[in-house]
């Protein structure tokens, strides 16, 4: 939720905030707020739609600062949309706002930011949970049970009566401070409902929820109580430099100062509507809103049991659109974040809002490319309907299109949002009849894996060229290459990005724990380095010839730390940010959409494919940088070296890069019903494959000769 103008009022009344040192305690983080805050606070790039590697590093840094101060964070996320549709208007407004942000290329949170955030929390072993619906109420209840503060930027927490107070995100300095070698802390400003005594002697905290109600929130339109609020254009005492909104809120609070009970305040509000009618209805609106803010004092939450690892999932009931219960694995997955709230929305409401990205707004939505994947998800969810409606014939009958027979996708059409009803794929030729959600846990791993791959149109034979750890990534890439209008250059840019991200991750992880092997490799002589590189090249070529398996992690892992650092500097040393054509933005937005919905399908099927960390497989900043380098064929480095020259300095990396690229293009071309452009690509691939074979042969011969030579030198010290 959010109360209109309340944050501005608090900002203009600093007496309501007091200095506070945060350390040696539990703290509850509003997860959804924190996702946005970190991305915005640290000026991560928005124009490239997905600066995930830097995002990952910033999240790591913040939680390491919590640890230094002995602060134990618990992160709580919002779940699905409300079943009552009470917030549908607000959700559509936010979707429309994202389109405006995309037009201005400004502050648009990437669609995979939540996934990146959750993956980082899991890596750092930070406890987190996803609520059924909006998390505010559950956060407030748990905070009072634990008597710990809440960190958020949601203005609703100014309204809840939180015993330990509320720490607005914008007033938290995440740089640790130290007191005389005793302890570290984070400097914050704390809000508490008792602080109102500093500005109003007789104001009762019970009036705060009433104030929030008349100002309007996500459930109440701002003009609902206009007949009452319009009377307060100015406070009794003039406030210098205050905005109209702040002045009005100050005047309303001063007015409420005279009331001792909630009933008196409500009566004062409703009397202004005597001539309008509907007083009883208005009183009901007020009472419902007040209850949302005040029931935390008596309500209980399941989150305590969840964080104590004693929650019985079998005792929790959740049902889909047709009234059928969720299986236990889905309930557990929705809690622990291994299943996205998007799945809950699809299952419970038969509705999903597809978030706009940085894309070409003159083209169809970037999510159109992943429609086939979503239709499979819808098909599985629709199999859970009642026995009468679960027959294919019933779904196939001509009837009025609605959420009973289709899923409503709220997506953009050019620069406007619109609803499109998409039919589920109950069964398809490649696989057959889809399972119900109750049948998923009874399926074998191979059957679930087969369903994911056939949904993407990827064969096991094609994936056999790659190590199993890369199958998820390669399957998504193959689907994207096949269904998009992507060029070879744009594929190469993405492969380069994936390689450099994995290298940067290796460097990041290695620096966190200094090992003996790294220190030894740093002192190797040039001759010894070259000797081992020849061995690695030879082993790599033999692995390609004998096993035909491309193992990205193994190959990059065989590089020494100094080599990784050198490659990282060479490939990213002098890049300059710039604007890229909308067409290129659109292509990579399509790739992100493919990643998102393939991940959702994989989650629903209990993850038969292992998903790599997001920051290792996509970063918009790097992909556009490499795209520009390849486009110009003269990278803007500090040393002015062409990108292909840089790659040639590291033969193993060059071979890996070319092998992945050519295998992807060849795999997409080999699929049936490929568009006309495939002939041009096939001819290009044939020429490239010929050159690659010659290059491999030459490198193999040279490496063998060098190896034989050095083996014949008796005094070589290794």
XYZ file of C-alpha atoms in Angstrom:
718
model
C 0.000 0.000 0.000
C 0.984 3.628 0.332
C -0.597 6.736 1.849
C -0.736 9.718 -0.459
C 1.524 12.548 0.737
C 2.423 11.049 4.110
C 6.116 10.526 3.314
C 6.420 14.168 2.231
C 4.801 15.236 5.502
C 7.312 13.194 7.546
C 10.202 14.605 5.519
C 9.002 18.132 6.279
C 8.722 17.376 10.014
C 12.150 15.997 11.010
C 11.149 16.081 14.671
C 9.183 12.894 13.953
C 12.478 11.154 13.153
C 15.183 10.589 15.753
C 18.793 9.410 15.451
C 19.182 5.701 16.055
C 22.156 3.319 16.021
C 21.195 -0.028 14.516
C 23.272 -2.989 15.725
C 23.110 -6.345 17.526
C 19.470 -7.033 16.737
C 16.957 -8.573 14.390
C 15.491 -6.385 11.677
C 12.751 -7.025 9.140
C 13.285 -5.841 5.579
C 10.441 -5.088 3.184
C 11.762 -7.230 0.324
C 9.890 -5.606 -2.553
C 10.947 -2.166 -1.387
C 14.539 -3.267 -0.966
C 14.697 -4.673 -4.518
C 13.846 -1.243 -5.927
C 15.891 0.692 -3.398
C 19.194 -1.071 -4.080
C 18.823 -0.723 -7.846
C 17.928 2.968 -7.611
C 20.205 3.973 -4.739
C 23.416 2.783 -6.329
C 22.745 4.348 -9.732
C 22.840 1.075 -11.620
C 22.286 1.596 -15.329
C 18.674 1.636 -16.486
C 19.219 2.350 -20.176
C 20.520 -1.168 -20.840
C 17.755 -2.903 -18.861
C 19.552 -5.309 -16.568
C 22.794 -4.359 -14.795
C 22.584 -7.623 -12.874
C 26.239 -8.254 -12.032
C 26.689 -4.899 -10.295
C 23.296 -5.406 -8.658
C 24.498 -8.723 -7.241
C 27.684 -7.107 -5.893
C 25.767 -4.248 -4.228
C 23.388 -6.677 -2.527
C 26.385 -8.672 -1.304
C 27.979 -5.517 0.095
C 24.859 -4.380 1.956
C 24.310 -7.705 3.664
C 27.988 -7.976 4.579
C 27.551 -4.613 6.326
C 24.586 -6.018 8.245
C 26.770 -8.928 9.329
C 29.577 -6.621 10.464
C 27.112 -4.803 12.736
C 25.704 -8.097 14.055
C 22.325 -7.274 12.528
C 20.208 -10.283 11.603
C 17.983 -9.382 8.632
C 14.800 -11.254 7.714
C 13.478 -10.389 4.277
C 9.740 -10.576 3.576
C 8.292 -10.264 0.056
C 4.845 -9.580 -1.357
C 3.062 -12.552 -2.885
C 0.347 -12.646 -5.533
C -2.389 -10.164 -6.397
C -5.408 -9.885 -4.102
C -8.199 -12.276 -5.131
C -10.778 -9.533 -4.543
C -9.167 -7.384 -7.268
C -9.195 -4.513 -4.783
C -5.802 -3.368 -6.094
C -6.365 -4.066 -9.795
C -6.761 -0.359 -10.538
C -3.470 0.401 -8.786
C -1.691 -2.467 -10.568
C -2.836 -1.202 -13.961
C -1.690 2.302 -13.074
C 1.755 0.928 -12.229
C 1.856 -0.995 -15.519
C 1.009 2.202 -17.406
C 3.697 4.048 -15.431
C 6.311 1.489 -16.533
C 5.475 2.262 -20.166
C 6.056 5.968 -19.523
C 9.359 5.140 -17.837
C 10.341 3.027 -20.841
C 9.592 5.955 -23.142
C 11.904 8.173 -21.079
C 14.433 5.341 -20.489
C 14.385 6.298 -16.842
C 14.371 4.268 -13.608
C 12.683 1.165 -15.018
C 13.403 -1.809 -12.765
C 14.482 -4.795 -14.918
C 12.015 -7.692 -14.962
C 14.535 -10.178 -13.533
C 15.660 -8.000 -10.608
C 13.561 -9.989 -8.114
C 15.065 -13.245 -9.354
C 18.596 -11.841 -9.008
C 17.821 -10.564 -5.511
C 16.434 -13.916 -4.333
C 19.356 -15.845 -5.796
C 21.775 -13.565 -3.941
C 19.901 -14.051 -0.658
C 20.073 -17.815 -1.113
C 23.797 -17.655 -1.838
C 24.354 -15.571 1.308
C 21.995 -17.771 3.385
C 19.784 -14.818 4.328
C 16.368 -16.002 5.630
C 13.441 -14.837 3.512
C 9.797 -15.651 2.848
C 7.111 -14.699 0.339
C 3.634 -13.960 1.725
C 0.280 -14.991 0.254
C -0.507 -11.485 -0.932
C 0.745 -8.062 0.174
C 3.300 -8.389 2.962
C 2.785 -5.138 4.916
C 0.401 -6.565 7.482
C 2.457 -9.729 8.066
C 5.615 -7.624 8.451
C 3.938 -5.395 11.056
C 2.587 -8.358 13.061
C 5.952 -10.161 13.092
C 7.824 -6.964 14.001
C 5.630 -6.488 17.061
C 5.971 -10.156 18.051
C 9.755 -9.955 17.810
C 9.893 -6.349 19.054
C 12.266 -5.388 16.254
C 12.255 -2.474 13.775
C 11.153 -2.558 10.141
C 13.161 -1.115 7.233
C 11.109 0.013 4.242
C 10.101 3.004 2.159
C 6.395 2.131 2.255
C 4.495 4.968 3.918
C 2.001 2.507 5.438
C 4.576 1.742 8.116
C 4.149 5.315 9.369
C 0.573 4.263 10.167
C 1.074 0.896 11.884
C 1.780 1.054 15.612
C 5.176 -0.651 15.560
C 6.574 -1.101 19.070
C 10.235 -0.962 18.024
C 9.651 1.733 15.429
C 10.112 2.134 11.706
C 13.359 2.938 9.837
C 12.659 4.627 6.477
C 15.084 3.280 3.875
C 16.053 6.739 2.693
C 17.264 7.545 6.210
C 19.500 4.487 6.647
C 23.222 4.938 6.031
C 24.473 1.479 5.049
C 28.124 2.404 5.651
C 29.123 0.830 8.989
C 30.325 3.139 11.750
C 32.415 2.132 14.768
C 32.346 3.244 18.397
C 35.737 3.046 20.130
C 36.426 -0.487 18.952
C 33.356 -1.704 20.860
C 30.864 -2.368 18.100
C 29.824 -1.394 14.588
C 26.457 0.134 13.764
C 24.419 1.658 10.953
C 23.343 5.259 11.458
C 19.591 5.613 10.906
C 16.616 7.826 11.633
C 13.798 6.111 13.505
C 10.114 6.994 13.334
C 7.795 6.124 16.208
C 4.104 6.942 16.624
C 4.821 8.513 20.024
C 6.946 11.185 18.348
C 3.793 13.139 17.413
C 3.805 14.473 20.958
C 6.726 16.631 19.848
C 4.455 18.680 17.576
C 0.930 18.203 19.018
C 0.233 17.938 22.742
C -3.201 16.319 22.516
C -2.881 14.229 19.349
C -3.784 10.572 19.894
C -1.937 7.910 17.842
C -5.319 6.235 17.247
C -6.041 9.044 14.797
C -3.138 8.110 12.472
C -5.036 5.285 10.678
C -7.973 7.666 10.245
C -5.635 10.247 8.724
C -4.270 7.621 6.311
C -7.809 6.683 5.304
C -8.946 10.181 4.384
C -5.705 10.855 2.489
C -6.255 7.748 0.347
C -4.214 4.606 -0.207
C -4.022 1.750 -2.705
C -7.534 0.631 -1.749
C -9.189 4.038 -1.462
C -9.212 6.656 -4.197
C -7.665 9.951 -3.244
C -10.869 11.873 -4.007
C -13.176 9.633 -1.924
C -13.084 12.017 1.030
C -12.595 15.201 -0.964
C -15.693 16.815 0.581
C -13.915 16.567 3.928
C -10.278 17.233 2.969
C -11.056 20.272 0.786
C -11.855 22.233 3.941
C -8.206 22.042 4.979
C -6.343 24.008 2.359
C -4.174 25.757 4.927
C -3.130 24.986 8.518
C -3.902 27.330 11.361
C -0.265 28.393 11.481
C 1.592 29.148 8.268
C 4.421 26.714 7.425
C 7.353 28.141 5.508
C 8.339 26.383 2.286
C 5.733 23.593 2.749
C 3.989 22.155 -0.311
C 0.198 22.263 -0.662
C -0.029 18.562 0.192
C 2.069 18.914 3.336
C 0.144 22.007 4.388
C -3.158 20.172 3.956
C -1.994 17.149 5.966
C -0.729 19.446 8.721
C -4.127 21.146 8.858
C -5.996 17.814 9.035
C -3.752 16.561 11.859
C -4.331 19.798 13.744
C -8.079 19.249 13.273
C -7.852 15.674 14.610
C -5.974 16.994 17.645
C -9.311 17.916 19.245
C -10.734 14.370 19.137
C -10.152 11.876 21.925
C -11.628 8.766 20.283
C -11.824 7.189 16.859
C -15.638 7.429 16.887
C -15.497 11.196 17.299
C -13.116 11.506 14.378
C -15.198 9.277 12.095
C -18.365 11.199 12.924
C -16.633 14.477 12.076
C -15.698 13.096 8.654
C -19.040 11.578 7.678
C -21.122 14.596 8.665
C -19.769 16.426 5.626
C -21.484 13.853 3.405
C -25.029 14.369 4.746
C -26.154 15.956 1.494
C -24.361 13.436 -0.681
C -25.834 10.217 0.712
C -24.306 6.823 1.254
C -23.058 7.554 4.765
C -23.401 3.921 5.815
C -21.321 2.808 2.847
C -18.711 5.441 3.634
C -18.537 4.333 7.263
C -17.936 0.783 6.065
C -15.046 1.996 3.884
C -13.532 3.776 6.873
C -13.955 0.797 9.204
C -12.423 -1.625 6.682
C -9.426 0.631 6.144
C -8.911 1.191 9.865
C -9.077 -2.554 10.523
C -6.220 -3.158 8.062
C -3.990 -0.913 10.143
C -5.097 -1.849 13.661
C -5.668 -5.613 13.661
C -1.914 -6.237 13.890
C -2.237 -5.786 17.650
C -4.312 -8.970 18.008
C -3.641 -10.971 14.829
C -1.157 -13.826 14.529
C 1.150 -14.688 11.663
C 2.467 -17.974 10.279
C 5.837 -16.304 9.616
C 7.097 -17.096 13.118
C 6.610 -20.812 12.483
C 8.151 -20.467 9.028
C 11.359 -18.859 10.276
C 11.512 -21.412 13.120
C 11.263 -24.178 10.461
C 8.204 -25.749 12.113
C 5.517 -24.625 9.659
C 3.253 -27.506 8.575
C 2.531 -26.873 4.894
C -0.109 -29.596 4.857
C -2.215 -27.441 7.183
C -2.246 -24.526 4.724
C -4.957 -24.443 2.089
C -4.641 -22.570 -1.177
C -6.925 -23.088 -4.135
C -6.762 -22.276 -7.820
C -9.309 -20.461 -9.998
C -11.499 -23.579 -10.191
C -11.411 -24.230 -6.442
C -8.939 -27.103 -6.666
C -6.265 -27.264 -3.914
C -2.605 -26.587 -4.539
C -0.224 -29.502 -3.971
C 2.083 -29.190 -0.983
C 5.207 -28.643 -3.113
C 3.597 -25.544 -4.650
C 2.631 -24.101 -1.282
C 6.143 -24.646 0.047
C 7.699 -23.251 -3.145
C 5.578 -20.102 -2.992
C 6.712 -19.540 0.596
C 10.433 -20.094 0.080
C 10.586 -18.234 -3.245
C 11.478 -21.229 -5.404
C 8.144 -20.681 -7.187
C 7.332 -17.152 -8.355
C 4.134 -15.277 -7.381
C 3.535 -15.048 -11.149
C 2.585 -18.745 -10.997
C 0.151 -18.000 -8.169
C -1.464 -15.207 -10.183
C -1.822 -17.458 -13.216
C -3.331 -20.273 -11.138
C -5.609 -18.297 -8.818
C -6.720 -15.369 -10.975
C -6.002 -16.570 -14.525
C -4.398 -13.168 -14.934
C -0.855 -11.870 -15.245
C 0.521 -8.385 -15.786
C 3.434 -8.537 -18.214
C 5.859 -5.768 -17.198
C 7.087 -3.440 -19.924
C 10.848 -3.376 -20.517
C 13.315 -1.060 -22.210
C 12.189 -2.068 -25.680
C 11.052 -0.769 -29.048
C 7.564 0.503 -28.273
C 6.692 0.579 -31.968
C 7.070 -3.197 -32.142
C 4.801 -5.807 -30.523
C 5.513 -6.448 -26.847
C 8.821 -8.131 -26.047
C 6.780 -10.780 -24.221
C 5.134 -11.981 -27.417
C 8.151 -14.194 -28.129
C 7.537 -16.212 -24.944
C 3.791 -16.731 -25.470
C 4.307 -20.390 -26.415
C 6.092 -21.020 -23.113
C 3.337 -19.332 -21.099
C 0.675 -21.333 -22.940
C 2.266 -24.542 -21.651
C 2.177 -23.144 -18.093
C -1.468 -22.184 -18.585
C -2.227 -25.638 -19.957
C -0.833 -27.322 -16.838
C -2.783 -24.980 -14.567
C -6.025 -25.443 -16.527
C -5.767 -29.213 -16.153
C -6.668 -28.697 -12.496
C -10.229 -27.614 -13.231
C -13.246 -29.694 -12.199
C -13.938 -33.032 -13.885
C -16.721 -31.564 -16.023
C -14.640 -28.673 -17.320
C -11.420 -30.643 -17.556
C -12.340 -32.256 -20.829
C -10.671 -30.923 -23.937
C -14.004 -30.758 -25.672
C -15.387 -28.402 -23.057
C -12.463 -26.049 -23.394
C -12.650 -26.290 -27.136
C -16.305 -25.249 -27.321
C -17.007 -21.826 -28.670
C -17.987 -19.650 -25.748
C -17.495 -16.156 -24.524
C -13.810 -15.517 -23.964
C -13.212 -15.061 -20.258
C -10.852 -16.043 -17.488
C -12.801 -19.292 -17.175
C -11.439 -20.484 -20.513
C -8.379 -18.277 -21.053
C -5.702 -16.399 -19.129
C -5.901 -12.614 -19.180
C -2.552 -11.068 -20.034
C -2.317 -7.353 -19.323
C 0.361 -6.228 -21.732
C 1.248 -3.167 -23.739
C 0.016 -2.423 -27.238
C 2.372 0.277 -28.434
C 2.253 2.797 -25.547
C -1.022 1.714 -23.936
C -1.923 -1.208 -21.707
C -4.580 -3.652 -22.840
C -5.974 -7.059 -21.917
C -5.351 -9.995 -24.229
C -6.927 -13.391 -23.536
C -4.568 -16.278 -24.294
C -5.758 -19.853 -24.649
C -3.922 -22.596 -22.723
C -2.192 -25.485 -24.495
C -3.928 -28.449 -22.908
C -1.809 -30.796 -24.989
C 0.526 -30.421 -27.934
C 1.877 -32.796 -30.553
C 5.469 -32.760 -29.322
C 4.530 -33.998 -25.849
C 0.893 -35.055 -25.580
C -1.529 -34.303 -22.781
C -0.088 -32.067 -20.106
C -0.111 -33.118 -16.434
C -2.177 -31.489 -13.709
C -0.361 -29.684 -10.915
C -1.263 -32.604 -8.617
C 0.467 -35.039 -10.986
C 3.746 -33.106 -11.240
C 5.262 -34.511 -8.048
C 4.533 -38.039 -9.308
C 6.425 -37.511 -12.569
C 9.996 -38.702 -12.967
C 12.833 -36.214 -13.344
C 13.331 -37.254 -16.967
C 9.621 -36.709 -17.764
C 9.623 -33.239 -16.249
C 12.842 -32.405 -18.051
C 11.354 -33.657 -21.320
C 8.333 -31.399 -20.887
C 10.503 -28.293 -20.398
C 12.682 -29.083 -23.404
C 9.789 -29.927 -25.718
C 8.029 -26.732 -24.664
C 11.115 -24.907 -25.943
C 11.469 -27.153 -28.994
C 14.966 -28.254 -27.961
C 16.163 -31.832 -28.454
C 18.268 -33.904 -26.078
C 20.599 -34.578 -28.982
C 21.339 -30.891 -29.382
C 21.962 -30.427 -25.650
C 24.308 -33.410 -25.566
C 26.965 -31.062 -27.005
C 26.969 -29.193 -23.692
C 27.599 -30.061 -20.076
C 24.348 -30.563 -18.058
C 25.114 -27.466 -15.965
C 24.574 -25.343 -19.100
C 21.412 -27.038 -20.408
C 18.958 -24.456 -19.054
C 20.934 -21.564 -20.531
C 21.540 -23.246 -23.893
C 17.878 -24.283 -24.211
C 16.740 -20.687 -23.651
C 19.351 -19.346 -26.073
C 18.278 -21.856 -28.728
C 14.618 -20.844 -28.341
C 15.507 -17.140 -28.499
C 17.714 -17.526 -31.585
C 14.989 -19.515 -33.350
C 12.022 -17.225 -32.652
C 13.680 -13.799 -32.747
C 15.198 -11.783 -35.587
C 18.581 -11.826 -33.914
C 21.748 -11.587 -36.015
C 25.016 -13.486 -35.599
C 26.665 -10.373 -34.182
C 24.025 -10.058 -31.464
C 24.396 -13.737 -30.584
C 28.173 -13.311 -30.341
C 27.718 -10.278 -28.081
C 25.587 -12.285 -25.692
C 28.013 -15.230 -25.636
C 30.894 -12.831 -24.907
C 28.816 -11.354 -22.098
C 28.133 -14.768 -20.576
C 31.835 -15.661 -20.686
C 32.978 -12.384 -19.138
C 30.289 -12.601 -16.429
C 31.449 -16.075 -15.480
C 35.037 -14.817 -15.421
C 34.060 -11.861 -13.227
C 32.177 -14.204 -10.893
C 35.236 -16.459 -10.629
C 37.389 -13.419 -9.812
C 34.857 -12.163 -7.272
C 34.634 -15.548 -5.541
C 38.397 -16.142 -5.666
C 39.213 -12.781 -4.105
C 36.928 -13.589 -1.200
C 39.152 -16.523 -0.242
C 42.874 -16.297 -1.012
C 44.147 -19.748 -1.922
C 47.611 -21.218 -2.146
C 47.112 -22.172 -5.776
C 46.444 -18.533 -6.693
C 49.638 -17.377 -5.001
C 51.655 -20.054 -6.803
C 50.124 -19.221 -10.188
C 50.964 -15.556 -9.640
C 54.673 -16.463 -9.413
C 54.788 -18.803 -12.378
C 57.320 -17.895 -15.016
C 56.130 -16.970 -18.500
C 57.587 -20.243 -19.814
C 55.728 -22.345 -17.269
C 52.489 -20.482 -17.926
C 52.840 -21.105 -21.638
C 53.650 -24.770 -21.014
C 50.498 -25.265 -18.975
C 48.403 -23.280 -21.442
C 49.532 -25.640 -24.214
C 48.491 -28.592 -22.074
C 45.090 -26.995 -21.411
C 44.552 -26.239 -25.105
C 45.480 -29.777 -26.044
C 43.162 -31.241 -23.395
C 40.371 -28.928 -24.491
C 40.701 -29.829 -28.184
C 40.801 -33.532 -27.333
C 37.670 -33.112 -25.215
C 35.878 -31.510 -28.158
C 37.009 -34.281 -30.495
C 36.397 -37.209 -28.149
C 33.460 -36.140 -25.993
C 31.834 -33.420 -28.077
C 30.812 -31.790 -24.787
C 31.274 -28.066 -24.150
C 31.707 -27.433 -20.420
C 31.859 -23.671 -19.921
C 32.528 -23.779 -16.177
C 35.268 -26.410 -16.441
C 37.117 -24.577 -19.206
C 36.974 -21.194 -17.483
C 37.820 -22.838 -14.172
C 41.044 -24.200 -15.670
C 42.354 -20.662 -16.236
C 44.697 -19.248 -13.618
C 43.619 -16.315 -11.496
C 46.069 -13.985 -13.246
C 44.694 -15.051 -16.635
C 41.147 -14.346 -15.479
C 42.146 -10.872 -14.296
C 43.989 -10.182 -17.558
C 40.993 -11.221 -19.675
C 38.664 -9.164 -17.513
C 40.841 -6.057 -17.940
C 41.282 -6.589 -21.668
C 37.616 -7.117 -22.421
C 36.127 -4.480 -20.130
C 38.926 -1.992 -19.556
C 37.749 0.945 -21.627
C 34.087 0.578 -22.453
C 32.012 3.725 -22.736
C 28.289 3.845 -22.116
C 26.160 5.038 -24.976
C 22.682 4.767 -26.402
C 21.812 1.788 -28.590
C 19.147 1.384 -31.273
C 15.687 0.388 -30.046
C 15.820 -2.677 -32.266
C 18.800 -4.066 -30.334
C 17.190 -3.159 -27.015
C 14.109 -5.062 -28.124
C 16.016 -8.229 -29.038
C 17.684 -8.496 -25.648
C 14.409 -7.680 -23.894
C 12.973 -10.673 -25.735
C 15.839 -12.773 -24.379
C 15.009 -11.645 -20.829
C 11.366 -12.556 -21.380
C 12.425 -16.026 -22.559
C 14.598 -16.385 -19.446
C 11.782 -15.302 -17.136
C 9.048 -17.583 -18.424
C 11.293 -20.591 -19.002
C 12.313 -20.180 -15.373
C 8.637 -20.096 -14.331
C 7.899 -23.292 -16.270
C 10.970 -24.929 -14.755
C 9.872 -23.856 -11.258
C 6.359 -25.229 -11.752
C 7.849 -28.596 -12.779
C 10.053 -28.678 -9.653
C 13.224 -27.524 -11.431
C 14.266 -30.497 -13.591
C 16.917 -28.195 -15.123
C 19.492 -26.513 -12.899
C 19.290 -22.748 -13.379
C 22.521 -20.723 -13.317
C 22.724 -17.539 -11.296
C 21.250 -14.670 -13.270
C 24.308 -12.433 -12.906
C 26.335 -15.110 -14.714
C 24.149 -15.282 -17.830
C 22.985 -11.739 -18.573
C 24.005 -8.144 -18.019
C 22.674 -5.438 -20.310
C 25.641 -3.132 -19.802
C 28.115 -5.700 -21.103
C 25.979 -7.095 -23.892
C 25.513 -3.657 -25.455
C 29.165 -2.821 -24.959
C 30.281 -5.991 -26.767
C 27.648 -5.460 -29.427
C 29.115 -2.046 -30.139
C 32.648 -3.471 -30.188
C 31.689 -6.100 -32.738
C 29.715 -3.592 -34.750
C 32.697 -1.297 -35.126
C 35.271 -4.104 -35.158
C 37.488 -1.689 -33.278
C 36.792 -1.739 -29.570
C 37.191 1.458 -27.581
C 39.771 0.038 -25.160
C 42.417 1.833 -23.219
C 44.994 0.078 -25.448
C 43.013 0.356 -28.692
C 43.092 -3.391 -29.383
C 40.409 -4.958 -31.552
C 38.137 -7.345 -29.684
C 39.074 -10.342 -31.837
C 42.751 -9.626 -31.174
C 42.028 -9.716 -27.460
C 40.304 -13.071 -27.870
C 43.231 -14.465 -29.855
C 45.510 -13.783 -26.888
C 43.494 -16.440 -25.061
C 43.011 -19.333 -27.551
C 41.040 -21.482 -25.153
C 38.523 -18.699 -24.638
C 38.323 -17.996 -28.369
C 37.585 -21.631 -29.179
C 34.934 -21.783 -26.476
C 33.314 -18.571 -27.698
C 33.204 -19.718 -31.324
C 32.041 -23.228 -30.443
C 29.038 -22.019 -28.459
C 28.057 -19.409 -31.049
C 28.260 -21.736 -34.031
C 26.528 -24.601 -32.244
C 23.640 -22.311 -31.319
C 23.203 -20.973 -34.846
C 23.513 -24.419 -36.398
C 21.042 -25.828 -33.860
C 18.459 -23.153 -34.622
C 18.903 -23.649 -38.376
C 18.380 -27.394 -38.044
C 14.933 -26.951 -36.482
C 11.948 -27.410 -38.817
C 10.025 -24.486 -40.332
C 12.883 -22.025 -39.872
C 12.350 -18.706 -41.608
C 14.004 -17.779 -44.909
C 16.906 -16.036 -43.217
C 18.183 -19.455 -42.147
C 19.736 -20.115 -45.594
C 21.942 -17.079 -45.224
C 22.918 -18.125 -41.724
C 23.590 -21.725 -42.784
C 25.993 -20.615 -45.494
C 27.758 -18.357 -43.002
C 27.967 -21.143 -40.436
C 29.363 -23.573 -43.039
C 32.176 -21.154 -43.854
C 32.831 -20.467 -40.168
C 32.844 -24.171 -39.279
C 35.402 -24.800 -42.042
C 37.640 -22.064 -40.639
C 37.184 -23.307 -37.087
C 38.221 -26.840 -38.057
C 41.365 -25.488 -39.724
C 42.091 -23.266 -36.721
C 41.637 -26.151 -34.299
C 43.936 -28.349 -36.352
C 46.633 -25.664 -36.531
C 46.449 -24.933 -32.805
C 46.584 -28.637 -32.017
C 49.680 -29.132 -34.186
C 51.447 -26.076 -32.752
C 50.582 -27.028 -29.177
C 51.831 -30.569 -29.735
C 55.125 -29.354 -31.234
C 55.684 -26.905 -28.386
C 54.837 -29.589 -25.842
C 57.283 -32.078 -27.394
C 59.969 -29.394 -27.494
C 59.631 -28.482 -23.822
C 59.475 -32.123 -22.796
C 62.828 -32.598 -24.536
C 64.453 -29.829 -22.482
C 65.955 -31.592 -19.432
C 66.517 -28.531 -17.243
C 63.011 -27.116 -17.442
C 61.799 -26.466 -13.899
C 58.067 -26.684 -13.322
